[in-house]
């Protein structure tokens, strides 16, 4: 399990990506899971498709 922070140009954390065995979890800046990336698609926490393609920024407000 690997966790990496995605930051803006000022160095502020926007969200985290946490690698699991078959998917990548997307966590907000507080560390709360908001969705995941699997099979090249983006899903919310309930498993609904949000976007075709990997777009974790769509999950974070």
GROMACS .gro file of C-alpha atoms in nm:
model
   61
    1UNK     CA    1   0.000   0.000   0.000
    2UNK     CA    2   0.158   0.322  -0.121
    3UNK     CA    3   0.021   0.672  -0.061
    4UNK     CA    4   0.119   0.978  -0.266
    5UNK     CA    5   0.006   1.338  -0.230
    6UNK     CA    6  -0.107   1.542  -0.532
    7UNK     CA    7  -0.027   1.911  -0.477
    8UNK     CA    8  -0.103   2.238  -0.653
    9UNK     CA    9   0.160   2.489  -0.769
   10UNK     CA   10   0.176   2.645  -0.420
   11UNK     CA   11   0.248   2.311  -0.254
   12UNK     CA   12  -0.095   2.263  -0.096
   13UNK     CA   13  -0.229   1.907  -0.090
   14UNK     CA   14  -0.531   1.863  -0.318
   15UNK     CA   15  -0.585   1.490  -0.270
   16UNK     CA   16  -0.404   1.162  -0.206
   17UNK     CA   17  -0.375   0.851  -0.420
   18UNK     CA   18  -0.343   0.522  -0.231
   19UNK     CA   19  -0.242   0.215  -0.430
   20UNK     CA   20  -0.416  -0.112  -0.344
   21UNK     CA   21  -0.379  -0.449  -0.515
   22UNK     CA   22  -0.623  -0.399  -0.806
   23UNK     CA   23  -0.729  -0.034  -0.773
   24UNK     CA   24  -0.616   0.311  -0.666
   25UNK     CA   25  -0.817   0.478  -0.390
   26UNK     CA   26  -0.870   0.855  -0.406
   27UNK     CA   27  -0.867   1.031  -0.067
   28UNK     CA   28  -0.951   1.395  -0.001
   29UNK     CA   29  -0.705   1.622   0.180
   30UNK     CA   30  -0.839   1.500   0.517
   31UNK     CA   31  -0.769   1.139   0.424
   32UNK     CA   32  -1.132   1.035   0.369
   33UNK     CA   33  -1.187   0.802   0.074
   34UNK     CA   34  -1.405   0.963  -0.194
   35UNK     CA   35  -1.370   0.710  -0.475
   36UNK     CA   36  -1.134   0.489  -0.669
   37UNK     CA   37  -0.974   0.424  -1.007
   38UNK     CA   38  -1.007   0.076  -1.155
   39UNK     CA   39  -0.968  -0.059  -1.505
   40UNK     CA   40  -0.894   0.286  -1.645
   41UNK     CA   41  -1.221   0.435  -1.514
   42UNK     CA   42  -1.315   0.659  -1.221
   43UNK     CA   43  -1.579   0.550  -0.968
   44UNK     CA   44  -1.728   0.722  -0.665
   45UNK     CA   45  -1.739   0.559  -0.321
   46UNK     CA   46  -2.073   0.392  -0.403
   47UNK     CA   47  -1.934   0.223  -0.714
   48UNK     CA   48  -2.107   0.443  -0.972
   49UNK     CA   49  -1.909   0.535  -1.281
   50UNK     CA   50  -1.806   0.902  -1.270
   51UNK     CA   51  -1.585   0.924  -1.579
   52UNK     CA   52  -1.441   0.698  -1.845
   53UNK     CA   53  -1.071   0.743  -1.797
   54UNK     CA   54  -0.868   0.823  -1.491
   55UNK     CA   55  -0.984   1.159  -1.354
   56UNK     CA   56  -0.941   1.161  -0.975
   57UNK     CA   57  -0.979   1.540  -0.955
   58UNK     CA   58  -1.351   1.501  -1.044
   59UNK     CA   59  -1.408   1.323  -0.711
   60UNK     CA   60  -1.261   1.599  -0.493
   61UNK     CA   61  -1.449   1.922  -0.431
   0.00000   0.00000   0.00000
